[in-house]
Short mmCIF file of C-alpha atoms in Angstrom, two decimals:
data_model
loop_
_atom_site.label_atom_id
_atom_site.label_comp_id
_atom_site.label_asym_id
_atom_site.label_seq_id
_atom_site.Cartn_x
_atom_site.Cartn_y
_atom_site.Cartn_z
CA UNK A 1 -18.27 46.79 15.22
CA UNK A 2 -18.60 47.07 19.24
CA UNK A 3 -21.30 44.77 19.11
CA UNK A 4 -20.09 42.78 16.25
CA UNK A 5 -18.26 39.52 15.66
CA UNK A 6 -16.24 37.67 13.56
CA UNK A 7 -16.35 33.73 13.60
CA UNK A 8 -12.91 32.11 11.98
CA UNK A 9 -11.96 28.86 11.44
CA UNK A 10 -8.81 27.24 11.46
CA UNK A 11 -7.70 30.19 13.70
CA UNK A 12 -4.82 29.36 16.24
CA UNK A 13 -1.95 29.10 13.37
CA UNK A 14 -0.97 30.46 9.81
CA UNK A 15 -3.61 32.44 7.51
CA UNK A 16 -6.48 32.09 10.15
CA UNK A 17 -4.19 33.38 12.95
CA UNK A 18 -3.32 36.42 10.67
CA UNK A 19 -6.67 36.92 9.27
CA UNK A 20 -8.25 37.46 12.90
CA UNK A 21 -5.42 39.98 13.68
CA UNK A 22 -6.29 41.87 10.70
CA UNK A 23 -9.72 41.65 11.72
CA UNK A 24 -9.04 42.61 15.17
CA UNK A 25 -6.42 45.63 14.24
CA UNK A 26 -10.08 46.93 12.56
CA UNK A 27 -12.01 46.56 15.42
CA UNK A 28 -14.27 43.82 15.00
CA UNK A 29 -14.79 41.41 17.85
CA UNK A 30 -13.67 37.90 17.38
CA UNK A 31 -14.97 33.89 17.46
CA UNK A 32 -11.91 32.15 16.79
CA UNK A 33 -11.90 28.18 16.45
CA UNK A 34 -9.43 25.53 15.90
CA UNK A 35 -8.52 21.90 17.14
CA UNK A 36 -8.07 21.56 21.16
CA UNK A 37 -4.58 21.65 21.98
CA UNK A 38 -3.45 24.55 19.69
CA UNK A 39 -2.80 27.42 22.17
CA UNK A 40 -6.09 29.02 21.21
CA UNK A 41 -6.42 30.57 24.81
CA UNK A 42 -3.17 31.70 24.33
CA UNK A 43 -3.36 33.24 21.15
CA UNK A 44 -7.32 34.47 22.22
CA UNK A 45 -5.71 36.38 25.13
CA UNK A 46 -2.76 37.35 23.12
CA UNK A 47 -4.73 38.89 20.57
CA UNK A 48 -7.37 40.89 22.95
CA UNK A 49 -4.69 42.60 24.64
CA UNK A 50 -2.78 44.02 21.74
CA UNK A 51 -6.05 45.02 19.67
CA UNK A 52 -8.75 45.87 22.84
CA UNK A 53 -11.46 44.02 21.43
CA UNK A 54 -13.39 40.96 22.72
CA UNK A 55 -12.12 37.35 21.96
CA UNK A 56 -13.89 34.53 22.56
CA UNK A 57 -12.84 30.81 21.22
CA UNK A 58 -13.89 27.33 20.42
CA UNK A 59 -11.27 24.11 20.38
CA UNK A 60 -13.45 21.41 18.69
CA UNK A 61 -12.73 18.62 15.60
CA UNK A 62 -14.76 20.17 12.43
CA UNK A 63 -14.25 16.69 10.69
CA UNK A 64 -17.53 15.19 13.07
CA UNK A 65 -20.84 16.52 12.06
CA UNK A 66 -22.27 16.99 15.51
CA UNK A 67 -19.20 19.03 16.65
CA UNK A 68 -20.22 21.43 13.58
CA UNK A 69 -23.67 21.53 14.91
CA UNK A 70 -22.68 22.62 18.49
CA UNK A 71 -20.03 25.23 17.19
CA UNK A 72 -22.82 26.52 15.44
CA UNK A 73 -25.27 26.57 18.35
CA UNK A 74 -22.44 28.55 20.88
CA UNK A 75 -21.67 30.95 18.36
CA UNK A 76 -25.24 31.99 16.95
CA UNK A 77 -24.90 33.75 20.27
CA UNK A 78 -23.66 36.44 19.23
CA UNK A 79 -24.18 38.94 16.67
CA UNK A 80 -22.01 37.92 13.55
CA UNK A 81 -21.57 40.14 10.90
CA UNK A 82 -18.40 38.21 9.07
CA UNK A 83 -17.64 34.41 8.80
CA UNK A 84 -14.37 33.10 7.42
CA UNK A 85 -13.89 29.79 6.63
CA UNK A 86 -10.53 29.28 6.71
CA UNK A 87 -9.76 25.72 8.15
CA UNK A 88 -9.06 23.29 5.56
CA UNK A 89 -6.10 20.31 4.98
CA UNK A 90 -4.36 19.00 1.94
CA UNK A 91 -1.09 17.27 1.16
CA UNK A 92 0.52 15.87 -1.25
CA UNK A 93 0.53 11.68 -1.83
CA UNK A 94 -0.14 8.70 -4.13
CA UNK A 95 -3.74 7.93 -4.11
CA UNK A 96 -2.59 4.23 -4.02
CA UNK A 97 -0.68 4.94 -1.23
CA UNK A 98 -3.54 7.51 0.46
CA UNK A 99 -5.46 6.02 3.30
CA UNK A 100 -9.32 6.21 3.08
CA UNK A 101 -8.83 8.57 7.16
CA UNK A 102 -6.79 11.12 4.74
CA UNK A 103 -9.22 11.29 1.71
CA UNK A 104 -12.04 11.72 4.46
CA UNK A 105 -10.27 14.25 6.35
CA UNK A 106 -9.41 16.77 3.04
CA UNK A 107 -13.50 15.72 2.31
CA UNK A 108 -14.62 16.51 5.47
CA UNK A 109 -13.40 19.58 6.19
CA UNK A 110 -12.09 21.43 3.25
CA UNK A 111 -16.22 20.58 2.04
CA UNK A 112 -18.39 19.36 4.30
CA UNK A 113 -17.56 21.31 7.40
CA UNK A 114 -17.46 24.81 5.02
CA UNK A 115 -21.18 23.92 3.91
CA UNK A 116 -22.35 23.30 7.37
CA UNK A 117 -21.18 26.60 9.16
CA UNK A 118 -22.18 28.62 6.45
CA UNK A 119 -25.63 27.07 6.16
CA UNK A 120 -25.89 27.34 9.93
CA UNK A 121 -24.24 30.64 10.27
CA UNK A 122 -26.46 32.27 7.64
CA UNK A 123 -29.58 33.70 9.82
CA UNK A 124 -27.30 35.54 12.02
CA UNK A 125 -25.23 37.10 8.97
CA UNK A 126 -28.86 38.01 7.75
CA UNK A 127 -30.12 39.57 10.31
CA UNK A 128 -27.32 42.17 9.94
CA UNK A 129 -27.44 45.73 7.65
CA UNK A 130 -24.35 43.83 6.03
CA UNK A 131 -22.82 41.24 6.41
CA UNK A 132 -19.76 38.94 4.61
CA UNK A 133 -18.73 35.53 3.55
CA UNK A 134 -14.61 34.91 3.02
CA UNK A 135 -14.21 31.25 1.94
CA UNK A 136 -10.19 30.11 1.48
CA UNK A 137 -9.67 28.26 -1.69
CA UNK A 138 -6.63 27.75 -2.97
CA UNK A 139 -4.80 28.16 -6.75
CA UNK A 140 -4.91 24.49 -6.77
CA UNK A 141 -8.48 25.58 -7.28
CA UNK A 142 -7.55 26.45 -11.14
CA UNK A 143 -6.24 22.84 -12.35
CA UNK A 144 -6.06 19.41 -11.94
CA UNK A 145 -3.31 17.82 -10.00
CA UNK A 146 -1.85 14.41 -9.77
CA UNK A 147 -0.18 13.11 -6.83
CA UNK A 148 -2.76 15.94 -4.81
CA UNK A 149 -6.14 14.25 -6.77
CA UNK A 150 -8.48 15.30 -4.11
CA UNK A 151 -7.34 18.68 -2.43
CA UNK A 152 -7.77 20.70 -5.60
CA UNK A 153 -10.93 18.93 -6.15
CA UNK A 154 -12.13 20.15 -2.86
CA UNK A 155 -10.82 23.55 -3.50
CA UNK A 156 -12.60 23.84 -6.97
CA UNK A 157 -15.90 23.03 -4.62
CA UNK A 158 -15.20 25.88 -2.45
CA UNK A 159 -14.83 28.07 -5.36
CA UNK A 160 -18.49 26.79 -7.22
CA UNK A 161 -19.93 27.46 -3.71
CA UNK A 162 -18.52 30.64 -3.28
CA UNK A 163 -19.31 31.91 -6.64
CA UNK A 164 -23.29 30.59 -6.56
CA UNK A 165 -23.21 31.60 -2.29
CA UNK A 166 -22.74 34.95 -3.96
CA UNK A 167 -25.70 35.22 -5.95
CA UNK A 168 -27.89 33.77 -3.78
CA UNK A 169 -27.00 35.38 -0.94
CA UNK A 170 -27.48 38.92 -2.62
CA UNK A 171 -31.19 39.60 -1.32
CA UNK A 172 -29.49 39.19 2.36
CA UNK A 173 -27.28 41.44 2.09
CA UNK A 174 -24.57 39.01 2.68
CA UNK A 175 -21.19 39.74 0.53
CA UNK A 176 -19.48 36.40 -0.30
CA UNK A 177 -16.15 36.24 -1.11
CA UNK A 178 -13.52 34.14 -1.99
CA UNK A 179 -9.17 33.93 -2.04
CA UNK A 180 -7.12 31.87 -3.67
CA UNK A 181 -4.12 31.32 -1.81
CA UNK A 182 -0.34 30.55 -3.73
CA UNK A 183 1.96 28.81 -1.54
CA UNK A 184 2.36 29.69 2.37
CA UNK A 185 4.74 28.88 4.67
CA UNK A 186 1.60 28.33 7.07
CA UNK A 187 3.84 25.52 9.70
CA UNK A 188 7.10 23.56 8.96
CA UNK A 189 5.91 20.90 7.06
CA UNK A 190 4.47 23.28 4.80
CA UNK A 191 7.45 25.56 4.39
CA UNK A 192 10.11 22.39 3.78
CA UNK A 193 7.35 21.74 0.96
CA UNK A 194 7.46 24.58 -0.59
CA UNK A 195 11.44 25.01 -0.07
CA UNK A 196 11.35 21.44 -2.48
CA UNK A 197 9.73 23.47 -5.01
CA UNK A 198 11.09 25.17 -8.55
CA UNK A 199 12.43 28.97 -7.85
CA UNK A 200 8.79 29.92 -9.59
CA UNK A 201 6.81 28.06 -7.31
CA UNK A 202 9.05 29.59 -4.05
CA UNK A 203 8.87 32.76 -5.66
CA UNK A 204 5.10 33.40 -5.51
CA UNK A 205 5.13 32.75 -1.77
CA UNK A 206 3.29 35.98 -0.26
CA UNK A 207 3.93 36.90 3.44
CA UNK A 208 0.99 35.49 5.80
CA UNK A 209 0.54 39.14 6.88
CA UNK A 210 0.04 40.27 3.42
CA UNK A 211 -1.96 37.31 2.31
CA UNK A 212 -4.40 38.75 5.07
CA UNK A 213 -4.30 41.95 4.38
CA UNK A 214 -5.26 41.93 1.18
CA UNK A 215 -8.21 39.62 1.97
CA UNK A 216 -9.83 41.18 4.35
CA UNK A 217 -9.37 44.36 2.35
CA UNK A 218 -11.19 43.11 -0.96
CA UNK A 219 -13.57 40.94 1.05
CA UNK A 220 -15.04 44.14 3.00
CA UNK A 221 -14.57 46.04 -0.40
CA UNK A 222 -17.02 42.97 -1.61
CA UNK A 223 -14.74 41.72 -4.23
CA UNK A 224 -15.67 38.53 -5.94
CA UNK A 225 -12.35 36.82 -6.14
CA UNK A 226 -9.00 37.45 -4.54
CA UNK A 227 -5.73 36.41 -5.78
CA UNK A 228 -3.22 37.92 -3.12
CA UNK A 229 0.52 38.72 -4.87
CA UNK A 230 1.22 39.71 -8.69
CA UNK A 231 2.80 36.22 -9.40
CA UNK A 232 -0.09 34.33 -8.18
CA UNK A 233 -1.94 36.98 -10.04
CA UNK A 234 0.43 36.26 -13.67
CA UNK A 235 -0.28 32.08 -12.62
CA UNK A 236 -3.82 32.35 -13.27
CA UNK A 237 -3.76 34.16 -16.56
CA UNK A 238 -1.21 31.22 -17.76
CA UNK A 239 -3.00 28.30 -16.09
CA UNK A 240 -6.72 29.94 -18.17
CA UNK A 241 -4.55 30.28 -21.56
CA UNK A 242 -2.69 26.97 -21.20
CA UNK A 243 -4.37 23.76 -22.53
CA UNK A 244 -6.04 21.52 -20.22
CA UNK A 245 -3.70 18.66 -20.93
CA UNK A 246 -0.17 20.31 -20.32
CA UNK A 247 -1.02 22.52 -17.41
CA UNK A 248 -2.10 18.55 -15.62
CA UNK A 249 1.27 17.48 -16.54
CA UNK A 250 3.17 20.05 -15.28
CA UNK A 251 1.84 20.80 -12.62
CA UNK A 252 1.83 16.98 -11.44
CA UNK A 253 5.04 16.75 -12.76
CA UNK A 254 6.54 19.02 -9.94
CA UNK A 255 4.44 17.48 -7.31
CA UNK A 256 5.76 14.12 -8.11
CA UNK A 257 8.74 15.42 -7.78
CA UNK A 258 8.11 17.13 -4.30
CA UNK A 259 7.07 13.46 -2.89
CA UNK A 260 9.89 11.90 -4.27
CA UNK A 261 12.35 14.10 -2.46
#
């Protein structure tokens, strides 16, 4: 681990903040990336003094293909041995009151920026003993949604790639994983979200420091799938037995409701 690196995503706030602690409290080196303007030095320096471990970061827009190229390019520099791709966006909104920038945006980087890196980022994983793959989906990943249309859509993508990633990626090697997220209080827009919610939807909210735990844990235990928290856990079963019909309604049901308040 002295001479190996983690590359994150979506790393200066919420899960991807949490996830490179966890990753750091084990020893592993870090690549951390987010938007400019985040407090990524902050949280870079922050994070190699309580954990002794090197830190090195990125500040670039993952929604513009060339910015994904040159990410790539700086951090095939070093010796990566685990790639998270945590950075994603979602929301919830009328599709005929979504702009075409916010459809793009949930496109471009819950799907087209988590394709890139890890196509880019694969050599270097290879050329490790072993190496991993965490991609963040979501349990919007397990239904349709109205009034969110295109983020579970993008989710269920991440969870196909994930899934075939894994079997390809076999011969390498390279562990892929993915986690399915329940609600987060990840920022305040998030949290006043999820505080509009039913007392079942608040009440599978799992601590950001858990949430990582647990998914680093299964992910270098080379778990398939992880569904952090036992109600998250309990959703899934009832989302698989209900038909495909009412778990649409109620689930857009409640987001409708969310927008309207």
């Amino acid at each position: 681990m002295k001479n190996s690196f983690a590359l994150i995503t979506g790393a200066s706030q919420g899960l991807g903040l949490y996830l490179s602690k966890e990753l750091a409290s084990r020893g592993y080196n870090l690549l951390l990336v987010s938007l400019p303007n985040e407090n990524l030095a902050s949280s870079s320096k922050s994070i190699e003094n309580e954990f002794n471990v090197i830190v090195k970061f990125y500040e670039t827009d993952l929604t513009v293909k060339n910015n994904i190229i040159n990410l790539c390019d700086w951090a095939n520099n070093y010796n990566i041995s685990i790639l998270i791709n945590n950075a994603g966006c979602g929301g919830s909104k009328k599709i005929t009151e979504a702009s075409l920038d916010y459809i793009e945006k949930i496109i471009q980087l819950n799907i087209i920026s988590t394709s890139f890196i890890t196509k880019l980022i694969i050599p270097n994983l290879a050329s490790n003993t072993k190496s991993y793959i965490l991609n963040v989906s979501s349990m919007a990943a397990f239904s349709p949604i109205g009034y969110k249309t295109v983020y579970p859509a993008s989710k269920k993508f991440i969870d196909y790639f994930s899934l075939g990633l894994r079997e390809e990626l076999k011969e390498f090697n390279i562990s892929v994983s993915v986690v399915y997220p329940g609600p987060m209080k990840t920022n305040n827009e998030v949290s006043s979200r999820i505080e509009k919610q039913s007392g079942f939807v608040k009440s599978g909210v799992v601590s950001l420091h858990e949430m990582a735990f647990q998914s680093i844990e299964k992910m270098l235990q080379s778990k398939k799938r992880v569904i952090p928290g036992k109600l998250n856990k309990l959703s899934k079963v009832i989302l698989k037995i209900l038909p495909l019909n009412t778990k649409i309604k109620l689930l857009s049901k409640a987001i409708k409701k969310e927008i309207e308040v």
